[in-house]
CSV table of C-alpha atoms and ligand atoms in Angstrom, one decimal:
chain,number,residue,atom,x,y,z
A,1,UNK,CA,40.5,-27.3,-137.7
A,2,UNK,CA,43.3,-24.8,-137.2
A,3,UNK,CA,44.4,-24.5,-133.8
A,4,UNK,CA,44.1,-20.5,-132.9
A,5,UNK,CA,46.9,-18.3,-132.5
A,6,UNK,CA,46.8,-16.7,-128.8
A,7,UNK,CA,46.6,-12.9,-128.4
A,8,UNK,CA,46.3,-12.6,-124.6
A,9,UNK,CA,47.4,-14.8,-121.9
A,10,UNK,CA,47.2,-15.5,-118.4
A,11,UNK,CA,50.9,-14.4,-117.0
A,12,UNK,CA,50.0,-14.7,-113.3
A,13,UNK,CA,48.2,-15.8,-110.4
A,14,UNK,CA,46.9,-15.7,-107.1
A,15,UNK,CA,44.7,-16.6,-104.1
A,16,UNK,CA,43.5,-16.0,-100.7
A,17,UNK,CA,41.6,-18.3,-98.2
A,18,UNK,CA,40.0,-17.6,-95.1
A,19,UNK,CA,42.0,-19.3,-92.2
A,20,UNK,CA,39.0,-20.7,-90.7
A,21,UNK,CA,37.9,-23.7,-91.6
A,22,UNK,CA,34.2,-25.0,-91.3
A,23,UNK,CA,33.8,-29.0,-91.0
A,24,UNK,CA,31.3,-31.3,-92.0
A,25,UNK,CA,31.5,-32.5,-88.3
A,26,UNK,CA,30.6,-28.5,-87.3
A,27,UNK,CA,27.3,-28.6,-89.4
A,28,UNK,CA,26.3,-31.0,-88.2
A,29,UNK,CA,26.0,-29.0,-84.8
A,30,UNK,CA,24.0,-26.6,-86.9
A,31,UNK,CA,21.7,-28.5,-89.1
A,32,UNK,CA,19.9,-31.9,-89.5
A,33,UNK,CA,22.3,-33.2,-91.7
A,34,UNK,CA,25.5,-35.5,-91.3
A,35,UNK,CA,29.1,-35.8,-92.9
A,36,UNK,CA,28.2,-38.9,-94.9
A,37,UNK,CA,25.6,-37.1,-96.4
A,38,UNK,CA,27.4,-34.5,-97.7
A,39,UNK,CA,30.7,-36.6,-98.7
A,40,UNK,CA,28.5,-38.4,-100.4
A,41,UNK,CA,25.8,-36.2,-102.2
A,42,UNK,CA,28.7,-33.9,-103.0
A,43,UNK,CA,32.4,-34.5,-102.0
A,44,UNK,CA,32.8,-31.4,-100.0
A,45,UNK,CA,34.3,-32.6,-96.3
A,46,UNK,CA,35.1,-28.5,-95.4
A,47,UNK,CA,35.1,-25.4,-96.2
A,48,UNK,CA,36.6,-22.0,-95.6
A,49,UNK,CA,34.5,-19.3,-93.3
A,50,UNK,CA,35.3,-15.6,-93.7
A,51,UNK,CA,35.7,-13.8,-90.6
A,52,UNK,CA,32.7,-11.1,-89.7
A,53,UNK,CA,34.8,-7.9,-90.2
A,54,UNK,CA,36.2,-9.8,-93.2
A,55,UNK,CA,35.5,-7.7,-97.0
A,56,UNK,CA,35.2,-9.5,-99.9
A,57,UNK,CA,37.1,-6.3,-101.5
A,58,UNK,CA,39.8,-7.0,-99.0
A,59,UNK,CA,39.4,-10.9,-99.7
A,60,UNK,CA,40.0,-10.0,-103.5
A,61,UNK,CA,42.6,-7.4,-103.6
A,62,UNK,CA,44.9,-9.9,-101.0
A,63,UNK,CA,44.5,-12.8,-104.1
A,64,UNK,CA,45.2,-9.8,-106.3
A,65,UNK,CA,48.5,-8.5,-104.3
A,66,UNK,CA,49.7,-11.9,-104.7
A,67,UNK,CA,49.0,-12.3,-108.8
A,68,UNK,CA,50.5,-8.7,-109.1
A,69,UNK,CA,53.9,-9.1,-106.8
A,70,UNK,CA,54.3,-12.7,-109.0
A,71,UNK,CA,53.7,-10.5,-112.5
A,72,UNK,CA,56.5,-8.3,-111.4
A,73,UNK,CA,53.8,-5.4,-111.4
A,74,UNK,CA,53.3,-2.3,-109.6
A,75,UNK,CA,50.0,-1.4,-109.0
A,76,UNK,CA,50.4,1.9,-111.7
A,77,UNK,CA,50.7,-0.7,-114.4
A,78,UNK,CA,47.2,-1.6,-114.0
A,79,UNK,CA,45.2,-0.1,-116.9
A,80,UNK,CA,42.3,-2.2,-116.1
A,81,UNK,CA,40.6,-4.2,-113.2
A,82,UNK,CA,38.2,-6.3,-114.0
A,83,UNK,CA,36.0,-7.6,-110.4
A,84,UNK,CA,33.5,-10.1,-110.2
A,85,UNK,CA,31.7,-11.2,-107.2
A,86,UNK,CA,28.2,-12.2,-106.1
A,87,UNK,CA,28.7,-11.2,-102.8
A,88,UNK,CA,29.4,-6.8,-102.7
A,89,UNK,CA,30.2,-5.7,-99.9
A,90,UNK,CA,27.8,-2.4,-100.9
A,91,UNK,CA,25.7,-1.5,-103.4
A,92,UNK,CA,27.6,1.1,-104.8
A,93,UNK,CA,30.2,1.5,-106.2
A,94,UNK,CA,31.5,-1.4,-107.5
A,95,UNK,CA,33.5,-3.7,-105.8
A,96,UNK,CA,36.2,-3.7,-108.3
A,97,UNK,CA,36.5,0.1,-107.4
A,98,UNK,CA,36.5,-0.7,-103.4
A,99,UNK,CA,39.8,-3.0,-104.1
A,100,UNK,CA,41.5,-0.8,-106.6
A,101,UNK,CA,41.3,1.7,-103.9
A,102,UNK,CA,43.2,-0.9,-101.8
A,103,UNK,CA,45.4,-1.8,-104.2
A,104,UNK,CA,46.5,1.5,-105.7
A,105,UNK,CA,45.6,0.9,-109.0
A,106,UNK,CA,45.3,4.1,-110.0
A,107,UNK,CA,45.3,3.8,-113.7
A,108,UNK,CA,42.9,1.5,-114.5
A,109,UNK,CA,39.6,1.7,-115.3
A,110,UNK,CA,37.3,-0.7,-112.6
A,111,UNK,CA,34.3,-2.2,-112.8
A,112,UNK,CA,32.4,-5.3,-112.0
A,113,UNK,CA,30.8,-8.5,-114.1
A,114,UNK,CA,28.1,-10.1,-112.2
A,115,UNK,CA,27.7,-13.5,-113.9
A,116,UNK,CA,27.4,-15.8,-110.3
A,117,UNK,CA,29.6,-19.0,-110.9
A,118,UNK,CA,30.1,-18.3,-114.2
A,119,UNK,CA,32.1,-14.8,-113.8
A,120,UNK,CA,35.7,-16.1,-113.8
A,121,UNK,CA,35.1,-17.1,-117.5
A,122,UNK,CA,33.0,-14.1,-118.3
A,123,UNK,CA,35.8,-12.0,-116.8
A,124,UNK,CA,39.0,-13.3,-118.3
A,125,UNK,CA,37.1,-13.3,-121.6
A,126,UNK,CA,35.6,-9.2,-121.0
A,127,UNK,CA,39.6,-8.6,-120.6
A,128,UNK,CA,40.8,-10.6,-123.1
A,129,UNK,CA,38.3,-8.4,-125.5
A,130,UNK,CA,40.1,-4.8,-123.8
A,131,UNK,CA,43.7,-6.2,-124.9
A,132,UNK,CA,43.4,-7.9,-127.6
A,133,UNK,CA,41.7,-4.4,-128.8
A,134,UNK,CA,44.7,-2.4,-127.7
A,135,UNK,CA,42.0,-0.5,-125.3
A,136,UNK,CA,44.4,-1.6,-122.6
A,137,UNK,CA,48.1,-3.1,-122.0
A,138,UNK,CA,48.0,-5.2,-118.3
A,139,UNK,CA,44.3,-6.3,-117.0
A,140,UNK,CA,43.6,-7.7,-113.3
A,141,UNK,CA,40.6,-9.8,-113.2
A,142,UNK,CA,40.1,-10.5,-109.6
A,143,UNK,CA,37.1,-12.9,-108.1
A,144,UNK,CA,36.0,-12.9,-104.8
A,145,UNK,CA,33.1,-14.1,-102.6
A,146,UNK,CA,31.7,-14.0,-99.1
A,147,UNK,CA,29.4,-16.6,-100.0
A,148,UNK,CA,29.1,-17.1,-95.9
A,149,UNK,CA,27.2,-13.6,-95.7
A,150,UNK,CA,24.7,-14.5,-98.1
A,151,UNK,CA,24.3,-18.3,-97.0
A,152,UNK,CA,21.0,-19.4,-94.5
A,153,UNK,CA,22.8,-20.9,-91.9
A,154,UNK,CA,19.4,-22.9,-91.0
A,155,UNK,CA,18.9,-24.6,-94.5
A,156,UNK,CA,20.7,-27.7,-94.8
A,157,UNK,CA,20.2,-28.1,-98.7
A,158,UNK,CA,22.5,-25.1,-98.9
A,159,UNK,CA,24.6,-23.9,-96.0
A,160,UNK,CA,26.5,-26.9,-96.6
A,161,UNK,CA,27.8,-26.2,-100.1
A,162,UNK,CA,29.2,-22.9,-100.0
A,163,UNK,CA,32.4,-21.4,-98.7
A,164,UNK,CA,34.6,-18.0,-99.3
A,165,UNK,CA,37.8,-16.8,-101.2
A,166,UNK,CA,39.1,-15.0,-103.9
A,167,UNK,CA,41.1,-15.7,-106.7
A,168,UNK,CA,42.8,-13.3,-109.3
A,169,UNK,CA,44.7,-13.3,-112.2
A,170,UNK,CA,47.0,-10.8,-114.5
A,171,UNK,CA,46.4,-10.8,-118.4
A,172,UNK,CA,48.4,-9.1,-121.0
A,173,UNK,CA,48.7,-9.6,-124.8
A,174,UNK,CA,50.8,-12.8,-125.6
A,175,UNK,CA,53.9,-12.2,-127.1
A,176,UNK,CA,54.5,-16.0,-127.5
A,177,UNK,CA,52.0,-19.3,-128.1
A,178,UNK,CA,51.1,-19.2,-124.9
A,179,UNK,CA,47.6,-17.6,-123.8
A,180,UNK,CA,43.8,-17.9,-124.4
A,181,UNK,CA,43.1,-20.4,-127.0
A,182,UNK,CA,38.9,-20.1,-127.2
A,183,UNK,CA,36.3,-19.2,-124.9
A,184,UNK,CA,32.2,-19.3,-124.5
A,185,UNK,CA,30.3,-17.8,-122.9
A,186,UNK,CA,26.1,-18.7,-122.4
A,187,UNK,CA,23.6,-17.5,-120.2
A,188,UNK,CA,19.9,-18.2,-119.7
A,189,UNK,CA,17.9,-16.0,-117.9
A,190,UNK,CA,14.8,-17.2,-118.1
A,191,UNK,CA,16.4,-19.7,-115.0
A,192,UNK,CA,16.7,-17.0,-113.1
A,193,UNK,CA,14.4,-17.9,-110.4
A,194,UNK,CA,16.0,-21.6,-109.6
A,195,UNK,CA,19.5,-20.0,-107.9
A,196,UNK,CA,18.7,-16.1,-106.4
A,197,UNK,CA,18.2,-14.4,-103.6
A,198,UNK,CA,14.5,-12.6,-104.1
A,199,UNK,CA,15.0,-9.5,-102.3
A,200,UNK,CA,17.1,-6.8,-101.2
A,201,UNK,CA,17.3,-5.4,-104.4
A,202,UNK,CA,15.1,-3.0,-105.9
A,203,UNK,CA,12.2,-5.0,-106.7
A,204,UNK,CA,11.9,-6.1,-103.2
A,205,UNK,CA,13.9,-3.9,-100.8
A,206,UNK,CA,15.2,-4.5,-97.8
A,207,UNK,CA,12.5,-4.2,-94.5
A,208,UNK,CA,12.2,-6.4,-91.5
A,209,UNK,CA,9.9,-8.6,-93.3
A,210,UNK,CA,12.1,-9.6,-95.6
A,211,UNK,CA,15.0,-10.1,-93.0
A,212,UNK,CA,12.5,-11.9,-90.7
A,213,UNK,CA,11.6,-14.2,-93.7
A,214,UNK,CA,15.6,-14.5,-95.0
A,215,UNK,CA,14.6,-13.1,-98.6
A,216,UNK,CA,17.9,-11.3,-98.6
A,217,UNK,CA,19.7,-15.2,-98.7
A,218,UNK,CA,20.4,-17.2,-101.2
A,219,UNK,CA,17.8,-19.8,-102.8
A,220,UNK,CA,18.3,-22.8,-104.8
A,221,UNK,CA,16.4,-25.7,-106.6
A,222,UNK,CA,19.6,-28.0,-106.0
A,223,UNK,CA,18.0,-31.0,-108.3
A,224,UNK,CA,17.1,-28.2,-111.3
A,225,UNK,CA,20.4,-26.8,-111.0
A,226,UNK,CA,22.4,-29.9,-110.9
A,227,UNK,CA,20.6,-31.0,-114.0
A,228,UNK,CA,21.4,-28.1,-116.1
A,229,UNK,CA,25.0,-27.9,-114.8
A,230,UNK,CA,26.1,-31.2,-115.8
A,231,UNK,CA,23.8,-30.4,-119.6
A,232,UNK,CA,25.5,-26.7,-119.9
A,233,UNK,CA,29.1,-27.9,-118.9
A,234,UNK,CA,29.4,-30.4,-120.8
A,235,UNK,CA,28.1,-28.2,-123.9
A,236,UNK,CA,30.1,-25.9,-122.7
A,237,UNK,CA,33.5,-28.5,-122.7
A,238,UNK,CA,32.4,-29.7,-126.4
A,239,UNK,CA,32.4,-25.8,-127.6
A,240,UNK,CA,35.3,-24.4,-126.2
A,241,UNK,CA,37.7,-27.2,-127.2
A,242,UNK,CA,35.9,-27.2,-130.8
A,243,UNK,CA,37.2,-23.5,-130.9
A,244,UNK,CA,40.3,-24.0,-130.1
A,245,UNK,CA,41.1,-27.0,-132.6
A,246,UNK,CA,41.7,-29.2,-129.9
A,247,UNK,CA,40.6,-33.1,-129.1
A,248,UNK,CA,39.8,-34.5,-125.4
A,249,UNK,CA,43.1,-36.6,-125.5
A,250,UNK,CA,45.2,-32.6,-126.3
A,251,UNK,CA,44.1,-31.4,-122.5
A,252,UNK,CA,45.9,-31.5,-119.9
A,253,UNK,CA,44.1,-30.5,-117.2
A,254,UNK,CA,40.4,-30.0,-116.7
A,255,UNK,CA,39.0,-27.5,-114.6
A,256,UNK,CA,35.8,-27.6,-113.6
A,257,UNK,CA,33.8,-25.3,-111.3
A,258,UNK,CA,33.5,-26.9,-108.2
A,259,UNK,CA,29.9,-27.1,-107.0
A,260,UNK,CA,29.1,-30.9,-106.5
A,261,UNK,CA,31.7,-33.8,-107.1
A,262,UNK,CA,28.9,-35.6,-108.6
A,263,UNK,CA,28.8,-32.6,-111.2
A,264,UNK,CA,32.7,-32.5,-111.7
A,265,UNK,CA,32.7,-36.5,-112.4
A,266,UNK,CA,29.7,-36.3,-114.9
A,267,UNK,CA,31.5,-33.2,-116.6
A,268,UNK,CA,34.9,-35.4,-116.5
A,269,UNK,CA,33.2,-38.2,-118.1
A,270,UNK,CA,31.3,-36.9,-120.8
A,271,UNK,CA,34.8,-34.6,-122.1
A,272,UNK,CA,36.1,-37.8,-122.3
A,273,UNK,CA,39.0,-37.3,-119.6
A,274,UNK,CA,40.4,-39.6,-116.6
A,275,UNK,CA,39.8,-38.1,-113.3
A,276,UNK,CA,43.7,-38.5,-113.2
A,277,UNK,CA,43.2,-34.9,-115.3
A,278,UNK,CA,40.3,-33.4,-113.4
A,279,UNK,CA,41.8,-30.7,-110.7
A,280,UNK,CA,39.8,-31.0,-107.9
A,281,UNK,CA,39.3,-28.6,-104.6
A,282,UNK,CA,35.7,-29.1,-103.7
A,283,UNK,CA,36.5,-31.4,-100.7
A,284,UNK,CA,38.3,-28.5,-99.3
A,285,UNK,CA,36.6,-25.2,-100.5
A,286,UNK,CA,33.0,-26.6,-101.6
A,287,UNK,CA,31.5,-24.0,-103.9
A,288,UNK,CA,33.6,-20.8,-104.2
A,289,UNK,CA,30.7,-19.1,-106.7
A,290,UNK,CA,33.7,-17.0,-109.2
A,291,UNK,CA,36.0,-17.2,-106.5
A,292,UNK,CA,36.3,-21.0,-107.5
A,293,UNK,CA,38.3,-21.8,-110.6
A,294,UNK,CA,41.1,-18.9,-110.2
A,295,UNK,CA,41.7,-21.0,-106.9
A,296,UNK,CA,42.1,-23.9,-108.7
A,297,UNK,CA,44.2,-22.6,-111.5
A,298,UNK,CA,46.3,-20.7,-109.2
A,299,UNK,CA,47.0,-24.2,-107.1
A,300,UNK,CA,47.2,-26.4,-110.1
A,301,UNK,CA,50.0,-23.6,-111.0
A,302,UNK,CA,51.4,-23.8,-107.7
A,303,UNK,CA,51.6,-28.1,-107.4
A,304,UNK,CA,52.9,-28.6,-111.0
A,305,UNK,CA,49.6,-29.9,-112.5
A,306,UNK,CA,50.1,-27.3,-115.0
A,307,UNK,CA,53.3,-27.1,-116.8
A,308,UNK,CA,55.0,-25.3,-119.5
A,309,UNK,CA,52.9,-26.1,-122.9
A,310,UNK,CA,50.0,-27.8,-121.0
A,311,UNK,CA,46.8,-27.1,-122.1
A,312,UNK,CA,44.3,-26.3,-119.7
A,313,UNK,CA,40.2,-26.5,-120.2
A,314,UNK,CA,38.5,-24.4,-117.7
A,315,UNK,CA,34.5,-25.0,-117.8
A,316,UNK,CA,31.8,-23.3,-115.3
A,317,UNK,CA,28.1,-23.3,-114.8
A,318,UNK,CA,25.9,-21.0,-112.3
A,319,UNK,CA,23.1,-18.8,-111.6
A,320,UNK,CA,21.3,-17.2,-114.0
A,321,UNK,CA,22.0,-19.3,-115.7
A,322,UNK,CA,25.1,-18.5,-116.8
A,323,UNK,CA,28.0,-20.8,-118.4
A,324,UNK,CA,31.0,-21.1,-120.0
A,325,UNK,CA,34.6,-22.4,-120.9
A,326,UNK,CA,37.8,-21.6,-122.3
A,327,UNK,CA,40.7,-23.3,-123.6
A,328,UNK,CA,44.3,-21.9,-122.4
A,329,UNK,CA,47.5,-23.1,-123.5
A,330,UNK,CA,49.6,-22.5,-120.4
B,1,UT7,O1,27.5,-23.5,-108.8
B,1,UT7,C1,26.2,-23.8,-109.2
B,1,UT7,C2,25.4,-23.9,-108.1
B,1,UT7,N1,25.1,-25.1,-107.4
B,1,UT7,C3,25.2,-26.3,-107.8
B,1,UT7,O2,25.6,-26.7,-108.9
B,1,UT7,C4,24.5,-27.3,-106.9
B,1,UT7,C5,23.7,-28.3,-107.7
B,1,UT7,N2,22.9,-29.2,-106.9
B,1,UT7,C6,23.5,-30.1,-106.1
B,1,UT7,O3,24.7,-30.2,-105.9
B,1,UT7,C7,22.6,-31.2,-105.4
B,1,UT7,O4,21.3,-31.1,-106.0
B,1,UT7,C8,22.5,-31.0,-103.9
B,1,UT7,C9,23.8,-31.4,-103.2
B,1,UT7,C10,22.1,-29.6,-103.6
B,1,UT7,C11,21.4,-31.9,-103.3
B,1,UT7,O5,21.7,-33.2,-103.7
B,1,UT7,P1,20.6,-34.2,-104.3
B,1,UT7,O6,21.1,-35.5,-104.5
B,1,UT7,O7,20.1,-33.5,-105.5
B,1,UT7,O8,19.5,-34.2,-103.1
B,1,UT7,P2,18.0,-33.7,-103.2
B,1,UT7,O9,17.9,-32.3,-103.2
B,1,UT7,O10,17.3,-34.6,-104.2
B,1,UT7,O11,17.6,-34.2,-101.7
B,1,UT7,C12,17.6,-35.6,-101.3
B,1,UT7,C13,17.2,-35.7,-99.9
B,1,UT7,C14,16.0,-34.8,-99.5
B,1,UT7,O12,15.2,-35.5,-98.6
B,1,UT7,P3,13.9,-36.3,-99.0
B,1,UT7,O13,13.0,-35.2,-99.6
B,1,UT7,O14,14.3,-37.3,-100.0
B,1,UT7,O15,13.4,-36.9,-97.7
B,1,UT7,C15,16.6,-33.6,-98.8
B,1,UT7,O16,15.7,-33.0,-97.9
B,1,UT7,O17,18.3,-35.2,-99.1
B,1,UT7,C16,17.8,-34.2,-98.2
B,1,UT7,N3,18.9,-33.3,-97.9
B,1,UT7,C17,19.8,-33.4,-96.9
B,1,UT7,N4,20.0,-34.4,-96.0
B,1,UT7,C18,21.0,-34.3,-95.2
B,1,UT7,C19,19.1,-32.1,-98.5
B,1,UT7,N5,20.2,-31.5,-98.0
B,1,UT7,C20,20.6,-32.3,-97.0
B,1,UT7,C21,21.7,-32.3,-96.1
B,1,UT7,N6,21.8,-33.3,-95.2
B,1,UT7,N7,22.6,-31.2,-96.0
């Protein structure tokens, strides 16, 4: 097959972390659980903890300072800002408008993709859609989660899987070979119920009930979810490099979203690629949600994992379900 011509790419990055930094060791002050359990059910040794008065607006639009002052942009260049988080800090409006308030993007148009894990892929693929149109000239996709706000911090299946941070990226039509080489995108709703968080929404609103019985927190079926991840991601691997004309042994660098080591090794194995190719941040971050693979791409930029010509593959699975993947020559 013909390897596609690029007609948007990924010019810049950028990320921010939380300082503090939660330990396996500190959980295990918190929950009935211990560090060998979790290195070894799921790789993740620490995570990073948002501080109370901490936004995930302001969480996203530092990543997105960062992406913008390394594009050479100023903020009136935007035309459109793409958010995506699981984690708003309100309601209404969106929480791509709370940043591009902060930012000063003043020209774009701002709105938010709720696709859970998932959303990073969804997003670069909603902007690559807005360019390659000519509906806009410089998008922001920016991804950031508080995952810590919405975690139970008494349920050891998953308070000891998630972390917060926010990742961003700049997109613009590619003038070169460089850019977005295939993407795809999945979603299954009818899984809805194995990853949520039942109320607080309309259906179930918020009253002391629900906060007594923590139906405002996140849920998960871990051993549901952890089956379907490693099915959908490595569908999702097969797809995307199929699109783009490519074989396991043309990538450079895998991706994956970084919710279980177990997952990311499955995922590794069945795209045919060493681990010596697989980025890999859980141990540090555990599970970002959308926040996770703009991290990775941003540090896999920054360490030299990712160099002029490399082809990258970028795969994610989460709630809804929701998956995808996307081939970038870099
Ligand atoms: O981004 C997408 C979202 N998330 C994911 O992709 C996560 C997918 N799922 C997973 O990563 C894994 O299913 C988990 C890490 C959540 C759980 O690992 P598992 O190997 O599937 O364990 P399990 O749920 O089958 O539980 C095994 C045992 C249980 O005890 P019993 O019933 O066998 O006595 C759990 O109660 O491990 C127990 N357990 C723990 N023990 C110590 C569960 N959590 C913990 C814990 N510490 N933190």
């Amino acid at each position: 097959m013909k390897i596609p011509k690029p007609l948007v790419e990924i010019v810049a990055t950028g990320r921010y972390l939380p300082e503090r930094v939660l330990t396996n060791r500190d959980l295990e002050k918190m929950v009935d659980t211990t560090d060998q359990w979790i290195v070894e059910r799921t790789g993740i040794r620490e995570r990073r903890l948002a501080e109370p008065e901490m936004l995930a607006a302001e969480m996203g639009a530092r990543a997105a300072c960062q992406a913008m002052e390394r594009a050479g942009l100023h903020p009136g260049e935007v035309d459109l800002l793409v958010g995506a988080t699981a984690t708003p800090d309100r309601w209404l409006p969106s929480t791509a408008c709370d940043m591009q308030a902060i930012l000063g993007t003043k020209n774009a148009a701002a709105f938010d993709i709720q696709a859970a894990c998932t959303a990073f892929i969804y997003a670069v693929t909603v902007a690559e859609g807005f360019l390659a149109a000519g509906r806009a000239e410089i998008a922001l996709v920016v991804c950031t989660e508080k995952m810590s706000s919405i975690t139970d911090w008494e349920d050891r299946s998953t308070c000891v899987l998630f972390g917060d941070g926010a990742g961003a990226a700049v997109l613009r039509r590619s003038a070169n070979s460089r850019g977005i080489l295939s993407s795809y995108l999945r979603s299954d709703g009818r899984l809805g119920d194995l990853l949520y968080r039942p109320a607080g929404g309309v259906k179930i609103p918020l009253d002391h009930k629900v906060l007594d019985e923590k139906g405002h927190l996140m849920k998960m079926e871990g051993r549901e979810v952890f089956k379907a991840a490693v099915r959908s991601m490595a569908e999702a691997c097969d797809v995307a490099l199929q699109r783009a004309g490519l074989r396991a042994e043309d990538i450079d660098l895998l991706i994956p979203h970084q919710a279980n080591m177990r997952i990311i090794e499955a995922t590794a194995k069945y795209a045919g690629l060493p681990m010596a190719k697989v980025y890999v941040n859980v141990d540090r971050y555990g599970n970002m949600s959308s926040a996770t693979l703009p991290v990775a791409l941003d540090e896999a930029l920054e360490q030299g994992r990712i160099r002029p010509g490399s082809h990258v593959l970028m795969v994610a699975f989460g709630a809804g379900f929701t998956w995808g993947s996307l081939v970038l020559r870099c």
